[in-house]
mmCIF file of C-alpha atoms in Angstrom:
data_model
loop_
_atom_site.group_PDB
_atom_site.id
_atom_site.type_symbol
_atom_site.label_atom_id
_atom_site.label_comp_id
_atom_site.label_asym_id
_atom_site.label_seq_id
_atom_site.Cartn_x
_atom_site.Cartn_y
_atom_site.Cartn_z
ATOM 1 C CA UNK A 1100 -12.735 -16.039 44.990
ATOM 2 C CA UNK A 1101 -14.445 -19.893 46.035
ATOM 3 C CA UNK A 1102 -13.338 -20.604 42.254
ATOM 4 C CA UNK A 1103 -9.935 -19.632 42.165
ATOM 5 C CA UNK A 1104 -8.697 -20.967 45.737
ATOM 6 C CA UNK A 1105 -9.688 -24.625 44.543
ATOM 7 C CA UNK A 1106 -7.552 -24.032 41.581
ATOM 8 C CA UNK A 1107 -4.850 -22.637 43.667
ATOM 9 C CA UNK A 1108 -4.372 -18.968 41.422
ATOM 10 C CA UNK A 1109 -1.918 -18.024 42.148
ATOM 11 C CA UNK A 1110 -3.436 -14.493 41.093
ATOM 12 C CA UNK A 1111 -6.363 -14.782 42.022
ATOM 13 C CA UNK A 1112 -8.245 -11.322 40.736
ATOM 14 C CA UNK A 1113 -7.485 -12.455 36.922
ATOM 15 C CA UNK A 1114 -10.452 -14.276 37.834
ATOM 16 C CA UNK A 1115 -12.276 -12.393 40.437
ATOM 17 C CA UNK A 1116 -12.581 -8.977 38.737
ATOM 18 C CA UNK A 1117 -14.355 -10.598 35.474
ATOM 19 C CA UNK A 1118 -16.515 -12.548 37.580
ATOM 20 C CA UNK A 1119 -17.449 -10.159 40.182
ATOM 21 C CA UNK A 1120 -18.293 -7.452 36.742
ATOM 22 C CA UNK A 1121 -20.351 -10.276 35.696
ATOM 23 C CA UNK A 1122 -22.547 -10.661 38.365
ATOM 24 C CA UNK A 1123 -22.787 -6.567 38.305
ATOM 25 C CA UNK A 1124 -24.016 -6.627 35.769
ATOM 26 C CA UNK A 1125 -26.460 -9.535 36.176
ATOM 27 C CA UNK A 1126 -28.005 -7.909 39.295
ATOM 28 C CA UNK A 1127 -28.294 -4.988 37.139
ATOM 29 C CA UNK A 1128 -30.337 -6.150 34.527
ATOM 30 C CA UNK A 1129 -32.287 -8.727 36.896
ATOM 31 C CA UNK A 1130 -32.759 -5.079 38.960
ATOM 32 C CA UNK A 1131 -34.680 -3.483 35.527
ATOM 33 C CA UNK A 1132 -37.062 -7.370 35.890
ATOM 34 C CA UNK A 1133 -40.464 -5.691 36.841
ATOM 35 C CA UNK A 1134 -41.001 -9.398 38.533
ATOM 36 C CA UNK A 1135 -37.659 -8.754 40.866
ATOM 37 C CA UNK A 1136 -36.424 -5.550 42.106
ATOM 38 C CA UNK A 1137 -33.230 -3.672 43.953
ATOM 39 C CA UNK A 1138 -33.229 -5.856 47.112
ATOM 40 C CA UNK A 1139 -34.863 -9.351 46.273
ATOM 41 C CA UNK A 1140 -32.672 -9.193 43.285
ATOM 42 C CA UNK A 1141 -29.371 -8.756 45.141
ATOM 43 C CA UNK A 1142 -30.533 -11.280 48.103
ATOM 44 C CA UNK A 1143 -30.773 -13.706 45.505
ATOM 45 C CA UNK A 1144 -27.951 -13.245 43.635
ATOM 46 C CA UNK A 1145 -25.050 -13.156 46.890
ATOM 47 C CA UNK A 1146 -26.481 -15.382 49.001
ATOM 48 C CA UNK A 1147 -26.985 -17.825 46.083
ATOM 49 C CA UNK A 1148 -23.310 -17.204 45.194
ATOM 50 C CA UNK A 1149 -21.993 -17.593 48.448
ATOM 51 C CA UNK A 1150 -24.150 -20.860 49.192
ATOM 52 C CA UNK A 1151 -22.364 -22.599 45.688
ATOM 53 C CA UNK A 1152 -18.933 -20.913 46.709
ATOM 54 C CA UNK A 1153 -18.830 -22.534 50.450
ATOM 55 C CA UNK A 1154 -20.402 -25.491 48.410
ATOM 56 C CA UNK A 1155 -17.465 -25.965 45.994
ATOM 57 C CA UNK A 1156 -14.728 -25.588 48.628
ATOM 58 C CA UNK A 1157 -16.598 -28.563 50.394
ATOM 59 C CA UNK A 1158 -16.615 -30.366 48.152
ATOM 60 C CA UNK A 1159 -13.209 -29.813 46.687
ATOM 61 C CA UNK A 1160 -12.033 -29.707 50.768
ATOM 62 C CA UNK A 1161 -8.667 -31.833 49.418
ATOM 63 C CA UNK A 1162 -6.978 -29.256 47.435
ATOM 64 C CA UNK A 1163 -7.943 -26.417 48.726
ATOM 65 C CA UNK A 1164 -7.808 -24.772 53.202
ATOM 66 C CA UNK A 1165 -11.103 -24.390 53.641
ATOM 67 C CA UNK A 1166 -11.374 -22.848 57.039
ATOM 68 C CA UNK A 1167 -8.540 -20.648 55.918
ATOM 69 C CA UNK A 1168 -9.660 -19.668 52.584
ATOM 70 C CA UNK A 1169 -13.323 -19.299 53.821
ATOM 71 C CA UNK A 1170 -12.127 -16.821 56.505
ATOM 72 C CA UNK A 1171 -10.243 -14.650 53.950
ATOM 73 C CA UNK A 1172 -13.283 -14.211 52.085
ATOM 74 C CA UNK A 1173 -15.466 -13.688 54.377
ATOM 75 C CA UNK A 1174 -13.854 -11.420 56.665
ATOM 76 C CA UNK A 1175 -10.294 -10.527 54.286
ATOM 77 C CA UNK A 1176 -6.564 -10.676 55.267
ATOM 78 C CA UNK A 1177 -5.924 -10.737 58.564
ATOM 79 C CA UNK A 1178 -2.792 -8.475 57.826
ATOM 80 C CA UNK A 1179 -2.144 -6.178 54.917
ATOM 81 C CA UNK A 1180 1.420 -7.777 54.906
ATOM 82 C CA UNK A 1181 -0.044 -10.632 53.240
ATOM 83 C CA UNK A 1182 -1.155 -8.621 49.872
ATOM 84 C CA UNK A 1183 1.492 -8.829 47.298
ATOM 85 C CA UNK A 1184 2.868 -7.251 45.273
ATOM 86 C CA UNK A 1185 0.752 -7.261 41.997
ATOM 87 C CA UNK A 1186 -2.428 -7.079 43.801
ATOM 88 C CA UNK A 1187 -0.748 -4.173 45.351
ATOM 89 C CA UNK A 1188 -0.298 -2.585 41.437
ATOM 90 C CA UNK A 1189 -3.486 -3.496 40.496
ATOM 91 C CA UNK A 1190 -4.849 -2.785 43.176
ATOM 92 C CA UNK A 1191 -3.375 0.937 42.004
ATOM 93 C CA UNK A 1192 -3.558 1.182 38.160
ATOM 94 C CA UNK A 1193 -7.240 -0.060 38.468
ATOM 95 C CA UNK A 1194 -8.476 2.872 41.960
ATOM 96 C CA UNK A 1195 -6.801 5.805 39.834
ATOM 97 C CA UNK A 1196 -8.715 4.301 36.194
ATOM 98 C CA UNK A 1197 -11.954 4.538 38.096
ATOM 99 C CA UNK A 1198 -10.954 8.202 39.797
ATOM 100 C CA UNK A 1199 -10.281 9.278 36.597
ATOM 101 C CA UNK A 1200 -13.344 7.655 34.710
ATOM 102 C CA UNK A 1201 -15.453 9.486 37.465
ATOM 103 C CA UNK A 1202 -13.789 12.783 37.318
ATOM 104 C CA UNK A 1203 -14.102 13.121 33.150
ATOM 105 C CA UNK A 1204 -18.189 11.149 33.585
ATOM 106 C CA UNK A 1205 -18.925 13.499 36.608
ATOM 107 C CA UNK A 1206 -22.014 15.723 35.303
ATOM 108 C CA UNK A 1207 -23.098 12.456 33.238
ATOM 109 C CA UNK A 1208 -23.359 9.809 36.403
ATOM 110 C CA UNK A 1209 -24.570 13.100 38.578
ATOM 111 C CA UNK A 1210 -27.449 13.162 36.167
ATOM 112 C CA UNK A 1211 -28.328 9.648 36.038
ATOM 113 C CA UNK A 1212 -28.036 8.986 39.785
ATOM 114 C CA UNK A 1213 -29.771 11.929 41.170
ATOM 115 C CA UNK A 1214 -32.855 11.563 38.507
ATOM 116 C CA UNK A 1215 -32.797 8.976 35.869
ATOM 117 C CA UNK A 1216 -35.736 9.992 33.918
ATOM 118 C CA UNK A 1217 -34.423 13.723 33.589
ATOM 119 C CA UNK A 1218 -31.038 12.279 32.662
ATOM 120 C CA UNK A 1219 -33.724 9.985 29.898
ATOM 121 C CA UNK A 1220 -34.626 12.929 28.562
ATOM 122 C CA UNK A 1221 -32.308 14.924 27.768
ATOM 123 C CA UNK A 1222 -30.482 12.208 24.999
ATOM 124 C CA UNK A 1223 -28.113 10.980 28.056
ATOM 125 C CA UNK A 1224 -28.491 7.119 27.872
ATOM 126 C CA UNK A 1225 -28.941 5.774 31.072
ATOM 127 C CA UNK A 1226 -28.275 1.840 30.552
ATOM 128 C CA UNK A 1227 -24.735 2.580 29.138
ATOM 129 C CA UNK A 1228 -24.047 4.866 32.005
ATOM 130 C CA UNK A 1229 -25.990 2.549 34.441
ATOM 131 C CA UNK A 1230 -23.704 0.103 33.188
ATOM 132 C CA UNK A 1231 -20.466 1.825 33.282
ATOM 133 C CA UNK A 1232 -21.662 3.266 37.446
ATOM 134 C CA UNK A 1233 -22.116 -0.897 37.946
ATOM 135 C CA UNK A 1234 -18.545 -2.127 36.907
ATOM 136 C CA UNK A 1235 -17.452 0.766 38.337
ATOM 137 C CA UNK A 1236 -18.705 0.023 41.550
ATOM 138 C CA UNK A 1237 -17.340 -3.912 40.933
ATOM 139 C CA UNK A 1238 -14.097 -2.831 40.499
ATOM 140 C CA UNK A 1239 -14.246 -1.013 43.655
ATOM 141 C CA UNK A 1240 -15.376 -4.361 45.828
ATOM 142 C CA UNK A 1241 -12.913 -6.810 44.229
ATOM 143 C CA UNK A 1242 -10.231 -4.094 45.350
ATOM 144 C CA UNK A 1243 -11.355 -4.038 48.749
ATOM 145 C CA UNK A 1244 -12.868 -7.762 49.024
ATOM 146 C CA UNK A 1245 -9.167 -8.281 49.820
ATOM 147 C CA UNK A 1246 -9.238 -6.024 52.658
ATOM 148 C CA UNK A 1247 -12.310 -6.592 54.351
ATOM 149 C CA UNK A 1248 -14.051 -10.192 53.110
ATOM 150 C CA UNK A 1249 -17.780 -9.867 51.047
ATOM 151 C CA UNK A 1250 -19.611 -9.764 54.246
ATOM 152 C CA UNK A 1251 -17.854 -6.411 55.721
ATOM 153 C CA UNK A 1252 -17.751 -5.021 51.876
ATOM 154 C CA UNK A 1253 -20.761 -3.793 52.278
ATOM 155 C CA UNK A 1254 -20.172 -1.212 55.310
ATOM 156 C CA UNK A 1255 -16.855 0.048 53.592
ATOM 157 C CA UNK A 1256 -19.113 1.258 50.635
ATOM 158 C CA UNK A 1257 -22.083 2.607 52.515
ATOM 159 C CA UNK A 1258 -20.217 4.226 55.750
ATOM 160 C CA UNK A 1259 -18.465 7.059 54.058
ATOM 161 C CA UNK A 1260 -21.962 8.017 51.938
ATOM 162 C CA UNK A 1261 -23.585 8.029 55.033
ATOM 163 C CA UNK A 1262 -21.096 9.601 57.507
ATOM 164 C CA UNK A 1263 -20.576 12.619 53.929
ATOM 165 C CA UNK A 1264 -24.727 13.182 53.770
ATOM 166 C CA UNK A 1265 -25.569 13.074 57.534
ATOM 167 C CA UNK A 1266 -23.571 16.254 57.412
ATOM 168 C CA UNK A 1267 -23.434 17.752 53.333
ATOM 169 C CA UNK A 1268 -26.212 17.865 51.429
ATOM 170 C CA UNK A 1269 -24.330 18.972 48.268
ATOM 171 C CA UNK A 1270 -23.824 15.577 45.701
ATOM 172 C CA UNK A 1271 -20.050 17.229 45.167
ATOM 173 C CA UNK A 1272 -19.336 18.024 48.747
ATOM 174 C CA UNK A 1273 -20.979 14.531 49.777
ATOM 175 C CA UNK A 1274 -18.661 12.378 47.246
ATOM 176 C CA UNK A 1275 -15.640 14.199 48.326
ATOM 177 C CA UNK A 1276 -16.112 14.362 51.590
ATOM 178 C CA UNK A 1277 -16.693 10.742 51.899
ATOM 179 C CA UNK A 1278 -13.551 10.041 48.921
ATOM 180 C CA UNK A 1279 -11.575 12.089 52.240
ATOM 181 C CA UNK A 1280 -13.316 10.023 54.581
ATOM 182 C CA UNK A 1281 -12.808 6.735 53.666
ATOM 183 C CA UNK A 1282 -8.784 7.439 52.805
ATOM 184 C CA UNK A 1283 -8.578 8.554 56.446
ATOM 185 C CA UNK A 1284 -10.592 5.937 58.183
ATOM 186 C CA UNK A 1285 -8.550 2.847 55.557
ATOM 187 C CA UNK A 1286 -5.594 4.548 56.838
ATOM 188 C CA UNK A 1287 -6.548 4.659 60.257
ATOM 189 C CA UNK A 1288 -7.975 1.496 60.138
ATOM 190 C CA UNK A 1289 -4.229 0.235 58.504
ATOM 191 C CA UNK A 1290 -1.757 1.691 61.505
ATOM 192 C CA UNK A 1291 -4.357 0.062 64.269
ATOM 193 C CA UNK A 1292 -4.414 -2.876 63.053
ATOM 194 C CA UNK A 1293 -0.439 -2.817 62.497
ATOM 195 C CA UNK A 1294 0.070 -2.045 65.809
ATOM 196 C CA UNK A 1295 -1.968 -3.600 67.747
ATOM 197 C CA UNK A 1296 -2.270 -6.964 65.349
ATOM 198 C CA UNK A 1297 -6.144 -7.048 64.912
ATOM 199 C CA UNK A 1298 -7.394 -8.439 61.168
ATOM 200 C CA UNK A 1299 -7.300 -5.774 59.082
ATOM 201 C CA UNK A 1300 -10.470 -5.676 57.419
ATOM 202 C CA UNK A 1301 -12.895 -5.493 60.663
ATOM 203 C CA UNK A 1302 -10.503 -2.976 62.065
ATOM 204 C CA UNK A 1303 -11.455 -0.336 59.063
ATOM 205 C CA UNK A 1304 -14.901 -1.201 59.429
ATOM 206 C CA UNK A 1305 -14.842 -0.553 62.983
ATOM 207 C CA UNK A 1306 -13.064 2.998 62.056
ATOM 208 C CA UNK A 1307 -15.722 3.530 59.561
ATOM 209 C CA UNK A 1308 -18.719 3.417 62.762
ATOM 210 C CA UNK A 1309 -16.808 5.688 64.583
ATOM 211 C CA UNK A 1310 -16.228 8.155 62.025
ATOM 212 C CA UNK A 1311 -19.543 7.727 60.997
ATOM 213 C CA UNK A 1312 -21.004 8.371 64.022
ATOM 214 C CA UNK A 1313 -18.690 10.982 65.098
ATOM 215 C CA UNK A 1314 -20.227 12.937 61.207
ATOM 216 C CA UNK A 1315 -23.870 12.416 62.513
ATOM 217 C CA UNK A 1316 -23.507 13.828 65.811
ATOM 218 C CA UNK A 1317 -21.322 16.469 64.601
ATOM 219 C CA UNK A 1318 -24.149 17.106 62.095
ATOM 220 C CA UNK A 1319 -27.355 17.223 64.648
ATOM 221 C CA UNK A 1320 -25.217 19.428 66.665
ATOM 222 C CA UNK A 1321 -24.574 22.156 63.783
ATOM 223 C CA UNK A 1322 -28.573 21.843 63.078
ATOM 224 C CA UNK A 1323 -29.208 21.767 59.380
ATOM 225 C CA UNK A 1324 -26.637 19.949 56.346
ATOM 226 C CA UNK A 1325 -24.655 22.660 53.953
#
């Protein structure tokens, strides 16, 4: 996003999407390294990218709106109305593609995410499906980045899943519940943002936090998960 901002690209997603996918693949491959695992690989790539992005914005500050670009990159758009028609169309198309791929390959994705060793033993190409999952997550991150920014994107991805897991234990139920919660919280956050004049990203994440608190308490009260 920093590169696209410096280059003054009208449609930043054209550059952001492939770079994010490449970063996701690189993160996946780095995580497979015996010396660099999980959180260390994530921290290394994310912090490094953030540092280089901010450095580029400072070096070329005369050709970019430094304050506005940094805030937009980190915390997303201040208003849903700032999204262009092209961005909305791209978001809708890519969202449909992600949902279709997930539905058609649900069994394989479930097998790889639930027990990778078992999936590999049954003949599933786990590396191929791990790569597919990484690409899908990268696309989701790009779609949400304009709204919530790079700092809050993890909350947008994690909270609905945690909320669903507080109530259900079935993979399918958790997936469906998380998807419904994501849509409900997103629309709730957008509506509140428009009415109250608050930043879209922060408001959506706040709605996710409230939903998580409600689901967590509901899971404790009901006792046991469905």
